[in-house]
């Protein structure tokens, strides 16, 4: 290998998804000299752009968890940010529906858990009230979540990038961190490959690489492996509705193992899509099997019986960076700072799946608190 160019760096952020962008903005606005390293050629090409674009209320997560805390606080921070920057979004609300009588009790459990998280605006609806709000549904009852919404995730990411750059942050695209070393002086040396291979001697290193975060962490000598979880890939496919959708709100079934069930979300242009499902995979693969449409139709017809036949077409797929496998309970976010792993100046984020988009600003705040 040719001799590497070596540079001193104040704050290096790995990953230019929505989490990395929010962190870069936060640190740049605090006066830090920020460099974002991203292996793709643009911002937000993986998990951040392959999701439902939903602003979550904070309903499903375990009481006291980082997911609950970051989602509830992050939701309000995100709405304020979207409003003040005039970023396209809509506070449309959603219904969590019980398709069968035996699911009514699960709605009560969901409402109870949400209240423990500080979500106190849910409304229990009987079948008649659901029909008044959304006549096309055929369900036994529902929970109405008025603080759920949708947004243009790419517009959000562009805004975060722009504000980071306005405060001096720089971006190195098509650049990959291949190894690292925790140094005795508290800095982290990062070896990067890309257009111009280099070594970065970073005072602060934030690993927000999403699907690549576990792999990046494993390359850093001095970071004990017991602090690095295993990565599990859960693929979620989406199918678009080719006809018009007779709904004004998002429609969610009661949750299933590994996800929130095949739900209906609306985009800001009025289009509708269903997904994601849960398919555990061993590698990144965004191809959609058209044959899964029949499974989607069966699931959707549980709450929308009059779904037009053969009205679904493959749309896109995403991969969730899970740190718990298919047989394990859902894992919480991990935001591991020096108090966890003992390495000064390093913060590693693992398992940042949903509700990461909603929680991005609050996650950035928590990362900043760990560095001081």
XYZ file of N, CA and C in Angstrom, residues 50-54 56 60 94 150 234-241 250-256 258-266 271-279 288 292-293 295-297 299-301 303-304 307 312-318 320 354:
189
model
N -35.024 4.117 3.149
C -35.768 2.898 2.822
C -36.631 2.502 4.013
N -37.553 3.387 4.359
C -38.426 3.160 5.504
C -39.798 3.750 5.216
N -40.642 3.814 6.215
C -42.019 4.263 6.022
C -42.187 5.774 6.097
N -41.135 6.506 6.432
C -41.172 7.969 6.569
C -42.247 8.420 7.561
N -42.352 7.679 8.649
C -43.362 7.969 9.662
C -42.731 8.692 10.845
N -43.103 8.743 14.447
C -43.729 7.850 15.423
C -44.053 8.584 16.719
N -44.873 1.879 21.207
C -44.656 0.443 21.337
C -43.489 0.037 22.233
N -52.741 8.192 13.145
C -52.833 6.805 12.695
C -53.803 6.027 13.575
N -46.243 11.970 9.014
C -45.365 11.553 7.924
C -44.518 12.754 7.509
N -32.754 -7.692 9.118
C -34.181 -7.966 8.910
C -34.663 -7.130 7.731
N -34.932 -7.807 6.647
C -35.374 -7.132 5.424
C -36.866 -6.853 5.491
N -37.244 -5.676 5.050
C -38.658 -5.329 4.970
C -39.002 -4.833 3.588
N -39.944 -5.495 2.926
C -40.365 -5.099 1.579
C -41.636 -4.258 1.645
N -41.783 -3.383 0.661
C -42.965 -2.531 0.546
C -43.614 -2.762 -0.816
N -44.934 -2.765 -0.805
C -45.705 -2.829 -2.044
C -46.570 -1.579 -2.143
N -46.576 -0.963 -3.319
C -47.372 0.237 -3.544
C -48.772 -0.143 -4.016
N -49.732 0.675 -3.632
C -51.115 0.490 -4.075
C -51.295 1.203 -5.404
N -52.832 6.836 8.705
C -52.058 5.609 8.597
C -52.821 4.502 9.316
N -52.716 3.284 8.792
C -53.431 2.139 9.371
C -52.416 1.067 9.734
N -52.375 0.728 11.037
C -51.437 -0.272 11.539
C -52.215 -1.416 12.190
N -51.845 -2.667 11.906
C -52.380 -3.775 12.701
C -51.666 -3.816 14.052
N -52.098 -4.675 14.938
C -51.342 -4.857 16.179
C -49.973 -5.421 15.796
N -48.915 -5.124 16.563
C -47.547 -5.508 16.182
C -47.361 -7.020 16.091
N -46.331 -7.404 15.304
C -45.936 -8.797 15.170
C -44.471 -8.917 15.577
N -40.728 -8.920 15.514
C -39.727 -8.340 14.622
C -40.125 -7.050 13.957
N -41.396 -6.644 14.079
C -41.827 -5.418 13.410
C -43.217 -5.003 13.840
N -43.749 -4.036 13.123
C -45.058 -3.473 13.472
C -46.175 -3.994 12.580
N -45.908 -5.050 11.853
C -46.942 -5.615 10.991
C -47.001 -4.886 9.650
N -47.685 -5.481 8.688
C -47.807 -4.882 7.358
C -48.854 -3.775 7.440
N -48.366 -2.541 7.530
C -49.279 -1.423 7.722
C -49.389 -0.583 6.457
N -50.402 0.261 6.447
C -50.612 1.181 5.338
C -50.086 2.553 5.729
N -49.181 3.078 4.910
C -48.724 4.445 5.115
C -49.017 5.260 3.861
N -49.188 6.527 4.066
C -49.455 7.463 2.979
C -48.226 8.320 2.759
N -50.140 9.086 -2.319
C -50.004 7.673 -2.642
C -49.968 6.817 -1.390
N -50.249 5.535 -1.557
C -50.274 4.611 -0.421
C -49.376 3.416 -0.708
N -48.796 2.901 0.362
C -47.983 1.699 0.247
C -48.196 0.849 1.487
N -47.874 -0.429 1.354
C -48.007 -1.374 2.459
C -46.643 -1.970 2.778
N -46.419 -2.190 4.052
C -45.171 -2.791 4.487
C -44.696 -2.108 5.758
N -43.544 -2.515 6.249
C -42.742 -3.626 5.727
C -43.109 -4.949 6.386
N -42.816 -6.019 5.696
C -42.884 -7.330 6.330
C -41.542 -7.604 7.005
N -41.325 -8.794 7.495
C -40.070 -9.143 8.155
C -39.507 -10.402 7.512
N -38.312 -10.278 6.942
C -37.631 -11.406 6.307
C -36.172 -11.374 6.762
N -37.032 -7.241 -4.451
C -38.334 -7.629 -3.910
C -38.888 -8.796 -4.714
N -44.427 -12.189 -3.121
C -44.850 -11.851 -1.763
C -46.121 -11.008 -1.749
N -46.530 -10.547 -2.910
C -47.752 -9.726 -2.985
C -48.958 -10.473 -2.430
N -49.040 -12.620 -0.003
C -48.966 -12.577 1.460
C -49.432 -11.218 1.961
N -48.992 -10.167 1.303
C -49.410 -8.816 1.667
C -50.925 -8.672 1.540
N -51.477 -9.161 0.431
C -52.920 -9.050 0.228
C -53.690 -9.722 1.361
N -52.723 -10.282 4.460
C -52.586 -9.526 5.705
C -53.402 -8.245 5.673
N -53.379 -7.540 4.561
C -54.099 -6.272 4.454
C -55.605 -6.497 4.491
N -56.064 -7.581 3.866
C -57.497 -7.855 3.841
C -58.059 -8.149 5.230
N -57.780 -6.171 7.696
C -58.372 -4.916 8.165
C -58.996 -4.075 7.052
N -58.665 -4.369 5.805
C -59.302 -3.697 4.665
C -59.843 -4.768 3.725
N -59.913 -4.511 -0.274
C -58.704 -4.226 -1.046
C -58.878 -4.762 -2.467
N -51.489 -4.466 -5.949
C -50.216 -4.178 -5.311
C -49.069 -4.457 -6.278
N -48.106 -3.554 -6.293
C -46.903 -3.759 -7.106
C -45.669 -3.550 -6.231
N -44.586 -4.269 -6.504
C -43.359 -4.075 -5.716
C -42.893 -2.621 -5.762
N -42.496 -2.091 -4.610
C -42.069 -0.696 -4.537
C -40.588 -0.608 -4.167
N -40.246 -0.879 -2.940
C -38.842 -0.861 -2.519
C -38.696 -1.698 -1.261
N -37.460 -1.918 -0.841
C -37.178 -2.693 0.369
C -36.106 -1.989 1.184
N -36.111 -2.252 2.474
C -35.098 -1.725 3.375
C -34.572 -2.836 4.267
N -33.270 -3.531 8.236
C -33.161 -3.013 9.593
C -31.860 -3.525 10.224
N -36.010 1.674 13.484
C -37.173 2.458 13.889
C -37.266 2.475 15.416
